[in-house]
Coordinates of N, CA and C in Angstrom, one line a residue:
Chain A
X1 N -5.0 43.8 -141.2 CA -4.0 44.4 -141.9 C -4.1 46.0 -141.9
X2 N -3.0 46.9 -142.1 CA -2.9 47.7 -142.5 C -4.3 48.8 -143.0
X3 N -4.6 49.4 -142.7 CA -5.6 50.3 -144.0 C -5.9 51.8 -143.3
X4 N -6.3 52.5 -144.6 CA -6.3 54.0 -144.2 C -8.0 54.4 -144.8
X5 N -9.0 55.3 -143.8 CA -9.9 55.7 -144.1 C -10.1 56.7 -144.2
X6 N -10.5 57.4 -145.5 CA -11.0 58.8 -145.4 C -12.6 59.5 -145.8
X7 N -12.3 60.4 -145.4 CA -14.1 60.9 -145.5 C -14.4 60.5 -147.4
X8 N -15.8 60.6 -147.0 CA -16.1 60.3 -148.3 C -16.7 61.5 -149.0
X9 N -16.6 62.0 -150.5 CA -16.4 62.7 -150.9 C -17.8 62.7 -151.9
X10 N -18.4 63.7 -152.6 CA -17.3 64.7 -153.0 C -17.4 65.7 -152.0
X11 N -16.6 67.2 -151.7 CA -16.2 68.0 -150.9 C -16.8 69.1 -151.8
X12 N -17.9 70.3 -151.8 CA -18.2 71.3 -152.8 C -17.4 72.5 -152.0
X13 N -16.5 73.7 -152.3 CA -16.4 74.8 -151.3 C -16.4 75.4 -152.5
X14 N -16.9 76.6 -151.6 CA -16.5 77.8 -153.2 C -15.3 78.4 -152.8
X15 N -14.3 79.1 -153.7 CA -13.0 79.5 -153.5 C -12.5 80.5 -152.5
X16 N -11.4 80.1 -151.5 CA -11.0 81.1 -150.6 C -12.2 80.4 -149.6
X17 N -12.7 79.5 -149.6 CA -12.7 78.9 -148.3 C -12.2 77.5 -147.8
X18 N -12.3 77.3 -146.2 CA -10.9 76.1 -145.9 C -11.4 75.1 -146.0
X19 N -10.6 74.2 -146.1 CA -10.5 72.6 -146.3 C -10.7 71.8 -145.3
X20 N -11.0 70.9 -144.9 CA -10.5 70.2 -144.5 C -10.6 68.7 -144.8
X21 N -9.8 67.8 -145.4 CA -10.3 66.4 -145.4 C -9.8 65.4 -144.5
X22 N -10.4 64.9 -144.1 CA -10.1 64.0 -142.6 C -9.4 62.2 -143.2
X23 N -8.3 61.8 -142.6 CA -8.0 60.5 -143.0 C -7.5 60.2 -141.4
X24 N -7.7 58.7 -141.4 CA -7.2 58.0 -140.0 C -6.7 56.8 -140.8
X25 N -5.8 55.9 -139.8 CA -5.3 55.2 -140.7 C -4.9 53.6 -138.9
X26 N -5.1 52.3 -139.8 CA -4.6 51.6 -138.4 C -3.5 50.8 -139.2
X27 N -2.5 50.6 -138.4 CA -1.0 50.1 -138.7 C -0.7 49.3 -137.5
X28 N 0.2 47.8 -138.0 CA 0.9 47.6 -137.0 C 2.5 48.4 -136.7
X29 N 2.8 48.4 -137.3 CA 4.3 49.7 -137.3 C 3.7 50.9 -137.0
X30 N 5.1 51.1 -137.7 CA 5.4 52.5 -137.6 C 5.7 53.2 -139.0
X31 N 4.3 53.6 -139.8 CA 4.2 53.9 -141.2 C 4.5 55.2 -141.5
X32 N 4.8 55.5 -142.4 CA 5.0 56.9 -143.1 C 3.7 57.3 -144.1
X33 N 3.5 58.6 -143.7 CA 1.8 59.1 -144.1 C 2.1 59.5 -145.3
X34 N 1.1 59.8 -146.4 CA 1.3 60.6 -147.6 C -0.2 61.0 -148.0
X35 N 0.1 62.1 -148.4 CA -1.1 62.9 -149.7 C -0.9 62.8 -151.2
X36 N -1.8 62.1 -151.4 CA -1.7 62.4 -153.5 C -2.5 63.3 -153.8
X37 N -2.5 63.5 -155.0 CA -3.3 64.4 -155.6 C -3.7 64.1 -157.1
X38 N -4.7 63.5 -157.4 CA -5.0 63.1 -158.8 C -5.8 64.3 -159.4
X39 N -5.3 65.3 -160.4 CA -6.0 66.0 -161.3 C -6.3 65.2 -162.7
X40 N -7.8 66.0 -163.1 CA -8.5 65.0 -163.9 C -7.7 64.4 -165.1
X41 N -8.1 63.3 -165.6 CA -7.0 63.1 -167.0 C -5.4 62.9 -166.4
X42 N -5.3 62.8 -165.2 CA -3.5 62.8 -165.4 C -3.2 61.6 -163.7
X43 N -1.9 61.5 -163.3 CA -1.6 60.3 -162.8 C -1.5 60.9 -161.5
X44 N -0.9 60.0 -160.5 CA -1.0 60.6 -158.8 C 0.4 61.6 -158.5
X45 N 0.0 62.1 -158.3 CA 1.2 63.2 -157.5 C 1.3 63.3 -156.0
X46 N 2.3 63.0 -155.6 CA 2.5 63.3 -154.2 C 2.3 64.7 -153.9
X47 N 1.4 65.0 -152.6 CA 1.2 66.5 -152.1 C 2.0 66.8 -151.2
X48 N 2.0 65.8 -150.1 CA 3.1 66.1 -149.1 C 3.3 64.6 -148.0
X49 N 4.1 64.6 -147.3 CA 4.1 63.6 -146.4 C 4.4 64.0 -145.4
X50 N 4.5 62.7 -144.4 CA 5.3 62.8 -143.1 C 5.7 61.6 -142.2
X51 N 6.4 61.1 -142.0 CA 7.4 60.0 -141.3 C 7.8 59.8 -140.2
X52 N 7.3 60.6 -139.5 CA 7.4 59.9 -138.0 C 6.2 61.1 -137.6
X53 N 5.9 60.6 -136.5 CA 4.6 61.3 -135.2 C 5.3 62.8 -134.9
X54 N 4.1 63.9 -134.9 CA 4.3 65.1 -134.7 C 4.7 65.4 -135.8
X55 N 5.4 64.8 -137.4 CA 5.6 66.1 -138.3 C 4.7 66.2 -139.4
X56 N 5.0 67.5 -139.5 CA 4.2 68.2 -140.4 C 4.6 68.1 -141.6
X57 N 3.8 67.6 -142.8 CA 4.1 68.3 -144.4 C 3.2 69.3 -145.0
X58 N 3.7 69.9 -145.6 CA 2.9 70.9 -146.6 C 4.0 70.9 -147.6
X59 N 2.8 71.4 -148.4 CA 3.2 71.6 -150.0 C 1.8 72.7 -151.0
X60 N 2.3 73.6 -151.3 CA 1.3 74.7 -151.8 C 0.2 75.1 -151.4
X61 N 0.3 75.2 -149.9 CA -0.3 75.5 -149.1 C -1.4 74.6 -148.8
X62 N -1.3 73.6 -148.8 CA -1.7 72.2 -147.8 C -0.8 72.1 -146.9
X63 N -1.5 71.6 -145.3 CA -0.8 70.6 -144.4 C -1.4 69.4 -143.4
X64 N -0.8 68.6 -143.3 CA -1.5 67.4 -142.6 C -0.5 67.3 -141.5
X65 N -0.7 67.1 -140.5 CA 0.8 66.9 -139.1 C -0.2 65.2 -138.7
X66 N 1.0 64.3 -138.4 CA 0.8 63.3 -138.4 C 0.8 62.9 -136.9
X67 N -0.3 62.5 -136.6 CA -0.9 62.9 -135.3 C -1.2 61.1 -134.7
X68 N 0.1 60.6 -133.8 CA -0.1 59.0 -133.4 C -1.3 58.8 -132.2
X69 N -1.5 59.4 -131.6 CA -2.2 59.3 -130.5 C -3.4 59.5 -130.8
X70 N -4.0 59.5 -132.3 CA -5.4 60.0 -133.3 C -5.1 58.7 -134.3
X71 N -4.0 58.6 -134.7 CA -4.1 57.9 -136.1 C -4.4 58.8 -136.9
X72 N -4.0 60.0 -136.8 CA -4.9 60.7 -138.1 C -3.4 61.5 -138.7
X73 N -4.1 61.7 -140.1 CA -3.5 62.3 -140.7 C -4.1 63.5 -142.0
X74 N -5.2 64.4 -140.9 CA -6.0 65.2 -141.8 C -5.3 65.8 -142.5
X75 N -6.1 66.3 -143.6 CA -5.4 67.8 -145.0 C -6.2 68.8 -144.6
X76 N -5.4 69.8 -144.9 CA -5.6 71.5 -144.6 C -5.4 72.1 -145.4
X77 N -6.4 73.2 -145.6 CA -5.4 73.9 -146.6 C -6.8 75.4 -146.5
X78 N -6.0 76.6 -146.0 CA -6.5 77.6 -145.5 C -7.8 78.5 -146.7
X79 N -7.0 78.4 -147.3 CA -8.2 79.2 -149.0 C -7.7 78.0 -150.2
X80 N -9.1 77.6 -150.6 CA -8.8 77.2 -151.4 C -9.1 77.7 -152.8
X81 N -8.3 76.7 -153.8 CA -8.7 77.7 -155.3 C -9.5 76.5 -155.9
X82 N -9.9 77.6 -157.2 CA -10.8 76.3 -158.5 C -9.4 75.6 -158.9
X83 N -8.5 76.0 -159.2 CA -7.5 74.7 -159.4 C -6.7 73.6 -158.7
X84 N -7.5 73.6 -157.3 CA -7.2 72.5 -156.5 C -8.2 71.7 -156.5
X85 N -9.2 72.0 -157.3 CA -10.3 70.9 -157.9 C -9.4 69.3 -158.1
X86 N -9.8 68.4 -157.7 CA -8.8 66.6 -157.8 C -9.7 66.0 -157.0
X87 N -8.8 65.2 -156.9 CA -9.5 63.7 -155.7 C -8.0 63.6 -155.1
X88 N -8.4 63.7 -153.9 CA -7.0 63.5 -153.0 C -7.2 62.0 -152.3
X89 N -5.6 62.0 -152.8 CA -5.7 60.1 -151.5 C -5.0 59.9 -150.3
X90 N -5.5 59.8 -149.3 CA -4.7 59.5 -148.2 C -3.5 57.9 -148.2
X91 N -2.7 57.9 -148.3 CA -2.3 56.7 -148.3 C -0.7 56.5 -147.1
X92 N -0.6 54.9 -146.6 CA 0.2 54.6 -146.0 C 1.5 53.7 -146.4
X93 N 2.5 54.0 -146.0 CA 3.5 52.8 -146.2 C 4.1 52.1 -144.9
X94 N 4.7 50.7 -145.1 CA 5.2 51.1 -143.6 C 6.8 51.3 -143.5
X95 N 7.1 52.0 -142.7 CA 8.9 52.2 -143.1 C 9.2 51.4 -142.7
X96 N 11.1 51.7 -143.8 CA 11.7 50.5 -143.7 C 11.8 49.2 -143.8
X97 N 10.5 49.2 -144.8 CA 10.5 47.6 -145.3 C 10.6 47.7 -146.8
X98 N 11.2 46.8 -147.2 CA 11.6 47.6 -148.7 C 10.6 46.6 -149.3
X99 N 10.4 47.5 -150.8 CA 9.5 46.8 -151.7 C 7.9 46.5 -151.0
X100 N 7.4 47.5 -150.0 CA 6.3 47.4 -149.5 C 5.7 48.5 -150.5
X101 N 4.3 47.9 -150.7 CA 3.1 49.3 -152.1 C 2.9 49.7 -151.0
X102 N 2.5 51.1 -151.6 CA 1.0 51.8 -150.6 C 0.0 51.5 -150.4
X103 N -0.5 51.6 -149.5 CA -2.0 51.3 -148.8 C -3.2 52.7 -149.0
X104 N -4.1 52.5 -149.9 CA -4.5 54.5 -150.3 C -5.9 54.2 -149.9
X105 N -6.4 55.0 -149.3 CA -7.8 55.8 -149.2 C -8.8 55.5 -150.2
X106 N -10.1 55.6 -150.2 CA -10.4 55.4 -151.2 C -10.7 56.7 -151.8
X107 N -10.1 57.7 -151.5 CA -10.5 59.3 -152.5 C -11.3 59.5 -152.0
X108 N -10.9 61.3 -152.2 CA -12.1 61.8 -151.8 C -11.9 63.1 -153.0
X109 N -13.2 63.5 -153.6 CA -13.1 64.7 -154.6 C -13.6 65.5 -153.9
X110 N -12.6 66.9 -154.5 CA -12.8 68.1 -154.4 C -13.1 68.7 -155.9
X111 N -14.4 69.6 -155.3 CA -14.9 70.4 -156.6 C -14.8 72.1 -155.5
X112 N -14.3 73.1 -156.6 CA -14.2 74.6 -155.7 C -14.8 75.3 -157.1
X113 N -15.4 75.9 -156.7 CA -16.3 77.1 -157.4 C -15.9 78.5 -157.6
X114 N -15.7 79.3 -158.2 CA -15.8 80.4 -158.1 C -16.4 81.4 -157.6
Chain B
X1 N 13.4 66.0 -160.3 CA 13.0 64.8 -159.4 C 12.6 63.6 -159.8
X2 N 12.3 62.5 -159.1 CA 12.0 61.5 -160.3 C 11.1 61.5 -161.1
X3 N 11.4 60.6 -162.2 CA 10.3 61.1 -163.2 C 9.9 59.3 -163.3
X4 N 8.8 59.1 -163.7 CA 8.3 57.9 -164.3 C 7.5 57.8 -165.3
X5 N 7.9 57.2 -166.4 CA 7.1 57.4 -167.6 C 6.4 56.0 -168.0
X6 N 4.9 56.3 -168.8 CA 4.4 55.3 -168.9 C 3.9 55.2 -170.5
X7 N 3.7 53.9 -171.1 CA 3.4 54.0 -172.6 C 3.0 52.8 -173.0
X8 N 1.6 52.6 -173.2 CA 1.3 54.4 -174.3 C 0.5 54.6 -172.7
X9 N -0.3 56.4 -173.5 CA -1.4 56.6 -172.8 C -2.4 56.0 -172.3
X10 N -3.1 55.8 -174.0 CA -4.1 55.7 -174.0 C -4.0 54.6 -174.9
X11 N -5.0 53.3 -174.8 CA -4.9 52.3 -176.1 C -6.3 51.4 -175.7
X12 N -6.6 51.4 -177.0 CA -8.0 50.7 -177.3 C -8.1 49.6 -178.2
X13 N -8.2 48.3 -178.0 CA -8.3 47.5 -178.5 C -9.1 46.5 -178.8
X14 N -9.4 45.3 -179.5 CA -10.3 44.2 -180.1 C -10.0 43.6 -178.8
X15 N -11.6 43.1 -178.3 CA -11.0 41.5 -176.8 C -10.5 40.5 -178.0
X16 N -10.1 40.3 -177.0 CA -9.1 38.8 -177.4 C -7.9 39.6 -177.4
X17 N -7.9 40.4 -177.8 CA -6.2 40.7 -178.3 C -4.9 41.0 -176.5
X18 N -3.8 41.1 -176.9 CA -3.4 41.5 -175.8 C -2.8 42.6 -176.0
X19 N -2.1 43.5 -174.9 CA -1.7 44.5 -174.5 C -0.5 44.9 -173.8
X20 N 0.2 45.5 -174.3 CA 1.4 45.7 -173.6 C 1.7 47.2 -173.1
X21 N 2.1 47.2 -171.3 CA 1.8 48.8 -171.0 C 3.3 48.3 -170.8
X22 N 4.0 49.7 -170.9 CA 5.5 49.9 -170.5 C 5.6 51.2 -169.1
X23 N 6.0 50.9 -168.2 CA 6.5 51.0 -167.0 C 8.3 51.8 -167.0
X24 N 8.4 53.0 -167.6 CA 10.0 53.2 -167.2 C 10.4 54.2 -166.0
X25 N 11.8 54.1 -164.8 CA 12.1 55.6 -164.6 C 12.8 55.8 -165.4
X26 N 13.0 56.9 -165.5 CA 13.6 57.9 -166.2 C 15.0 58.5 -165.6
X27 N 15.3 58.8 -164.4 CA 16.1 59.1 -163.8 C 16.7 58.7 -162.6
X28 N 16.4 57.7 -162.6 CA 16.6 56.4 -161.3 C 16.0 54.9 -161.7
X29 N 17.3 54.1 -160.8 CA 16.7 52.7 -160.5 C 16.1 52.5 -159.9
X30 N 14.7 51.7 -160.5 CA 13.9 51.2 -159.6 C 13.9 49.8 -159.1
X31 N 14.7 49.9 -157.7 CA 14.4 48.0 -157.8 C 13.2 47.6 -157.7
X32 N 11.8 48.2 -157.2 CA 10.9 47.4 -156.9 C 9.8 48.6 -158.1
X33 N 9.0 47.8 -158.4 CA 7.8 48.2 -159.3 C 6.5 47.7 -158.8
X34 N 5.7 48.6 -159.1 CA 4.3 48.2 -158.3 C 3.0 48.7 -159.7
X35 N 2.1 47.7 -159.6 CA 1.4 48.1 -160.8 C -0.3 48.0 -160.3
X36 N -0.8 49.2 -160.3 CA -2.1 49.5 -159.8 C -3.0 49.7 -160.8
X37 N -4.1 49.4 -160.2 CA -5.4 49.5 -161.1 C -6.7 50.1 -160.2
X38 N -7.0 51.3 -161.1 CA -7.7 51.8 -160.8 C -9.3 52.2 -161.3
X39 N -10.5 52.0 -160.9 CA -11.8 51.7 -161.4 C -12.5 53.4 -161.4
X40 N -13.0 53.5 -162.4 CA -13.6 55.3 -162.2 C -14.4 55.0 -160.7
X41 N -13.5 56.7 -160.4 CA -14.5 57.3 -159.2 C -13.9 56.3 -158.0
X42 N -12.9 55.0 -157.9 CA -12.6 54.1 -157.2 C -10.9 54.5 -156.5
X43 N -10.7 53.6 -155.5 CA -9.4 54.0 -155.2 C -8.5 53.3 -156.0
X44 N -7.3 53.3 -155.7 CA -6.3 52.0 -156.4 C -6.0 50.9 -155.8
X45 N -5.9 50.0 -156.8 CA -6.2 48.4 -156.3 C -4.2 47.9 -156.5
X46 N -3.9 47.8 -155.5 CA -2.9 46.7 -155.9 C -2.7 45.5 -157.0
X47 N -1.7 45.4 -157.7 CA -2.6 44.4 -158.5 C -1.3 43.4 -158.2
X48 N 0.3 44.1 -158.2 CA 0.9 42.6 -158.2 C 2.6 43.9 -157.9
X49 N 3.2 43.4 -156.9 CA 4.7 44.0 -157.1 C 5.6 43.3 -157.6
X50 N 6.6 43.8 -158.0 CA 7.9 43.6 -159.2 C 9.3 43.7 -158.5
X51 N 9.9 42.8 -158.7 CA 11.3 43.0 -158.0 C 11.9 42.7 -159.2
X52 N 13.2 43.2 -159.5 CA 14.4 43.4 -160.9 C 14.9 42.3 -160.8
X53 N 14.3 41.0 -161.7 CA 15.1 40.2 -161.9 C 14.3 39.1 -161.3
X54 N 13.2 39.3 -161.1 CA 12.3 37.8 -159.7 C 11.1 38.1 -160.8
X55 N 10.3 37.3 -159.5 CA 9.0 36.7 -160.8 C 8.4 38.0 -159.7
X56 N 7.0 38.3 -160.6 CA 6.6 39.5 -159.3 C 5.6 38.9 -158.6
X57 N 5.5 39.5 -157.7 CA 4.2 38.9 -156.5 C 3.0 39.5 -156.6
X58 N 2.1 38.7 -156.9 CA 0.6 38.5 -157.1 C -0.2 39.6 -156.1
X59 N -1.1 40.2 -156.0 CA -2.4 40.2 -154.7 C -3.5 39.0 -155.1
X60 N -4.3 38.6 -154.1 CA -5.0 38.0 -154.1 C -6.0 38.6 -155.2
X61 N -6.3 37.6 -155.7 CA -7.7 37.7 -156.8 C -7.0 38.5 -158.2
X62 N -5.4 38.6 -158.3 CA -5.0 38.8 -159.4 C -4.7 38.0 -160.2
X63 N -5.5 37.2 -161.5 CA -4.9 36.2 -162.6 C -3.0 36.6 -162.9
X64 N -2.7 35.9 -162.7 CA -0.7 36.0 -163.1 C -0.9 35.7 -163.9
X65 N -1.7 35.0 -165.0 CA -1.9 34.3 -166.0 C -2.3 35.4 -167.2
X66 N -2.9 36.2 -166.9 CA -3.7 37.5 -167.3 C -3.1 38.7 -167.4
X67 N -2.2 38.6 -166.2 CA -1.7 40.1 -166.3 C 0.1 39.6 -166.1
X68 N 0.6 39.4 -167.2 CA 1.6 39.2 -167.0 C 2.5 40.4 -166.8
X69 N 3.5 40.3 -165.5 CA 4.4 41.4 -165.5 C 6.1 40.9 -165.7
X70 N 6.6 41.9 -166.1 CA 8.0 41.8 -166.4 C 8.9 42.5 -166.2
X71 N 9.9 42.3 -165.2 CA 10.7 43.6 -164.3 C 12.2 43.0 -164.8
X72 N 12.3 43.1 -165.7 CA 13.8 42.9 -166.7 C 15.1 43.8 -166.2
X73 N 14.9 45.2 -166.2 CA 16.0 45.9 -166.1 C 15.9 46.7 -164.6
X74 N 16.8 47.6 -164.1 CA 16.1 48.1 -163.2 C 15.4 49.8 -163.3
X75 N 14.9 50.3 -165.0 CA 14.5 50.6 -165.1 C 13.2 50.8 -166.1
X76 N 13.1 49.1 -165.9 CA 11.9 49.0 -167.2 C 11.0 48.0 -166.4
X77 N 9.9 47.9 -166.7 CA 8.6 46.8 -166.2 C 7.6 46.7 -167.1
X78 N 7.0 45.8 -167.2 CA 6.0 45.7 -168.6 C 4.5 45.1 -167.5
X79 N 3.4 45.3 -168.1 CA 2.1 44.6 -168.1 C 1.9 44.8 -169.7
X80 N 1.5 42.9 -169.5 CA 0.9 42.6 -170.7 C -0.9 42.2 -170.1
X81 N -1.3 43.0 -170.8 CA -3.0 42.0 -170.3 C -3.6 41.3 -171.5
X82 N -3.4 40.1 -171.1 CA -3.2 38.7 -172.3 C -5.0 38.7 -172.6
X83 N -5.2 38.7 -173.9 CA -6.9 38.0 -174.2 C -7.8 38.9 -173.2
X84 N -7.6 39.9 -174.3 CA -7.9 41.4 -172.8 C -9.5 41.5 -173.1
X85 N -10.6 41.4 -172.5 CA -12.0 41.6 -171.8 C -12.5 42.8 -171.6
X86 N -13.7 42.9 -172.4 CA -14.2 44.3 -171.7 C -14.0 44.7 -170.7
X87 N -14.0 44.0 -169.3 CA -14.3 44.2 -168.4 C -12.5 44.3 -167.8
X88 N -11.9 44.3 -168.5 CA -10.1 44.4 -168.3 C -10.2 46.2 -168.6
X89 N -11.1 46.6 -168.9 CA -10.8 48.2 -169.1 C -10.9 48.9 -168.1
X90 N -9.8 49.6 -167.5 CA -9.5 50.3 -166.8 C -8.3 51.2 -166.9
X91 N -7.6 52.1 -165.6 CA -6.8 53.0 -165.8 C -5.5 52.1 -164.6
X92 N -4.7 51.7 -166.0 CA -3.4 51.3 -165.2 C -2.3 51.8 -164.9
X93 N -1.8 51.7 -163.4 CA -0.3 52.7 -162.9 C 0.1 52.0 -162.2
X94 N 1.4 52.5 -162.7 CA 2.6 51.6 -162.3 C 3.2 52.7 -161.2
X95 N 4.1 52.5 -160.6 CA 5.4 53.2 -159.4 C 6.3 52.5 -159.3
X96 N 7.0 53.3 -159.0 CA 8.4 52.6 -159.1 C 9.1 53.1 -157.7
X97 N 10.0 52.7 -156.9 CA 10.6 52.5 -155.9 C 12.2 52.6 -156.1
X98 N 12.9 53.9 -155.5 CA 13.9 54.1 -156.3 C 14.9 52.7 -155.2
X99 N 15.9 52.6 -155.4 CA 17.0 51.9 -155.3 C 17.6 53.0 -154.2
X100 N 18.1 51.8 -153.1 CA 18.8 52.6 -152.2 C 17.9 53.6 -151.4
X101 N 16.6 53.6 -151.7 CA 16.1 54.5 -151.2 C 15.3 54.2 -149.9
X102 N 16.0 53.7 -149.0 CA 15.5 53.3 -148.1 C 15.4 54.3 -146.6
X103 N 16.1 54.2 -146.0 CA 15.9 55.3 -144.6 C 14.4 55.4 -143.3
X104 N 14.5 56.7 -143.5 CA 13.2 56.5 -142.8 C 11.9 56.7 -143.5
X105 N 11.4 56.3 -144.8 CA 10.4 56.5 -145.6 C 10.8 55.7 -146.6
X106 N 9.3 55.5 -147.2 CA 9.7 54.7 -148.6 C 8.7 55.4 -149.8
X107 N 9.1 56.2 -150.3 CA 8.7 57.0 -151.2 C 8.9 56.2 -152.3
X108 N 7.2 56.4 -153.1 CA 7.1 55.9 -154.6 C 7.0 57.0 -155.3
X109 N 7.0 56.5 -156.4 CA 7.1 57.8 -158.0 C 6.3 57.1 -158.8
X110 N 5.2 58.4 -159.3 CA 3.5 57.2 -159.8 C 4.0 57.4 -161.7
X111 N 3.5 56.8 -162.5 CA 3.5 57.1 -163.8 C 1.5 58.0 -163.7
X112 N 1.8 58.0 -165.3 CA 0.8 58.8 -165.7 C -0.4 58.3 -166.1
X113 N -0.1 56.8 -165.8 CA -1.0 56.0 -166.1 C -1.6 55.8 -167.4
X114 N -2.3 54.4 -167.8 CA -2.4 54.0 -169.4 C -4.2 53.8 -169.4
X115 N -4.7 54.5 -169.9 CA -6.0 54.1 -169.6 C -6.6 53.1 -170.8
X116 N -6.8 51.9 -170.5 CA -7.1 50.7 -171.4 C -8.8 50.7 -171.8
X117 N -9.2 50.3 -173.1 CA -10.5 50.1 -173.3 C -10.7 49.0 -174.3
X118 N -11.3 48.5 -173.8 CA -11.2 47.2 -174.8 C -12.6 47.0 -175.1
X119 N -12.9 46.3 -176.3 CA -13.9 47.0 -177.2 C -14.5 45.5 -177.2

């Protein structure tokens, strides 16, 4: 079936340096990629996505470009801050099938320092 | 944008007793509802999806008996966790799936999730 793997965490950087967290994912389709973002105490937030091969999302300066010929779908994010401190989840859907859940990563935490 | 609201928060109860989490959107139909459970430090576990008006479908190794769900309107869904167990305490979320929202993506909307502790 389906499933998406990402590095395992936690991630330490101290602030204003880059990111990177790595996810690959195997599908029989043709799935639509996503980033969440769980800050402590609160629920998942979508970070960004992307839906077909070659595009890119970003969202507050994160990006992942969704790369078929890797299966990947790494996060970026050039400087980071102490308030990007979370657990981010890589997760998959497959398009166009309705009423399909996500398929998520198992987290990975980010802790940034000052 | 959509919003999904969950209630209660937070709730702590006697085992044996049961539990009722509420699942709403707020500004959209959701035909499909999805209700996850998540373990500290763990990823999210599928636990069963919801279609408006059908019985919902199970994942493997989920009691239906246990975790009853209820997708009544097409903006409301319930988990009840019946004769709730220490070991039932976790952080539960729901998503909802807007209506018509189909195309090239299927975008969910997460709640805030209900974190359960059963005593």
């Amino acid at each position: 079936g389906d499933s998406v793997t990402q590095m395992e965490g936690p991630v330490t950087l101290s602030e204003e340096a880059f990111l990177t967290i790595n996810c690959t994912y195997t599908a029989t389709g043709y799935p639509s990629l996503f980033w969440y973002v769980q800050y402590p105490g609160e629920g998942l937030q979508l970070l960004l996505k992307a839906t077909k091969a070659d595009d890119k999302g970003s969202n507050k300066g994160f990006e992942a470009t969704y790369r078929k010929e890797t299966t990947s779908f790494h996060l970026e994010k050039g400087s980071v801050q102490v308030s990007d401190s979370a657990v981010y989840f890589c997760a998959l859907t497959e398009a166009n099938q309705a009423g399909t859940a996500l398929i998520f990563g198992k987290g990975t935490t980010l802790s940034v320092s000052s | 944008g959509a919003v999904v609201s969950q209630h209660p928060s937070r709730v702590i109860c006697k085992s044996g007793t049961s539990v009722k989490i509420e699942c709403r959107s707020l500004d959209f139909q959701a035909t499909t509802m999805f209700w996850y459970r998540q373990f500290p430090k763990q990823s999210l576990m599928l636990m069963a999806t919801s279609n408006e008006g059908s019985k919902a479908t199970y994942e493997q190794g989920v009691e239906k008996d246990k975790f009853l769900i209820n997708h009544a309107s097409l903006t409301l869904s319930t988990l009840t966790v019946t004769s709730a167990h220490p070991e039932d305490s976790s952080f539960y979320i729901c998503s909802a799936r807007a209506r018509g929202g189909g195309g090239s993506y299927n975008e969910q909307f997460f709640g805030p999730g209900t974190r359960l502790t059963v005593l």
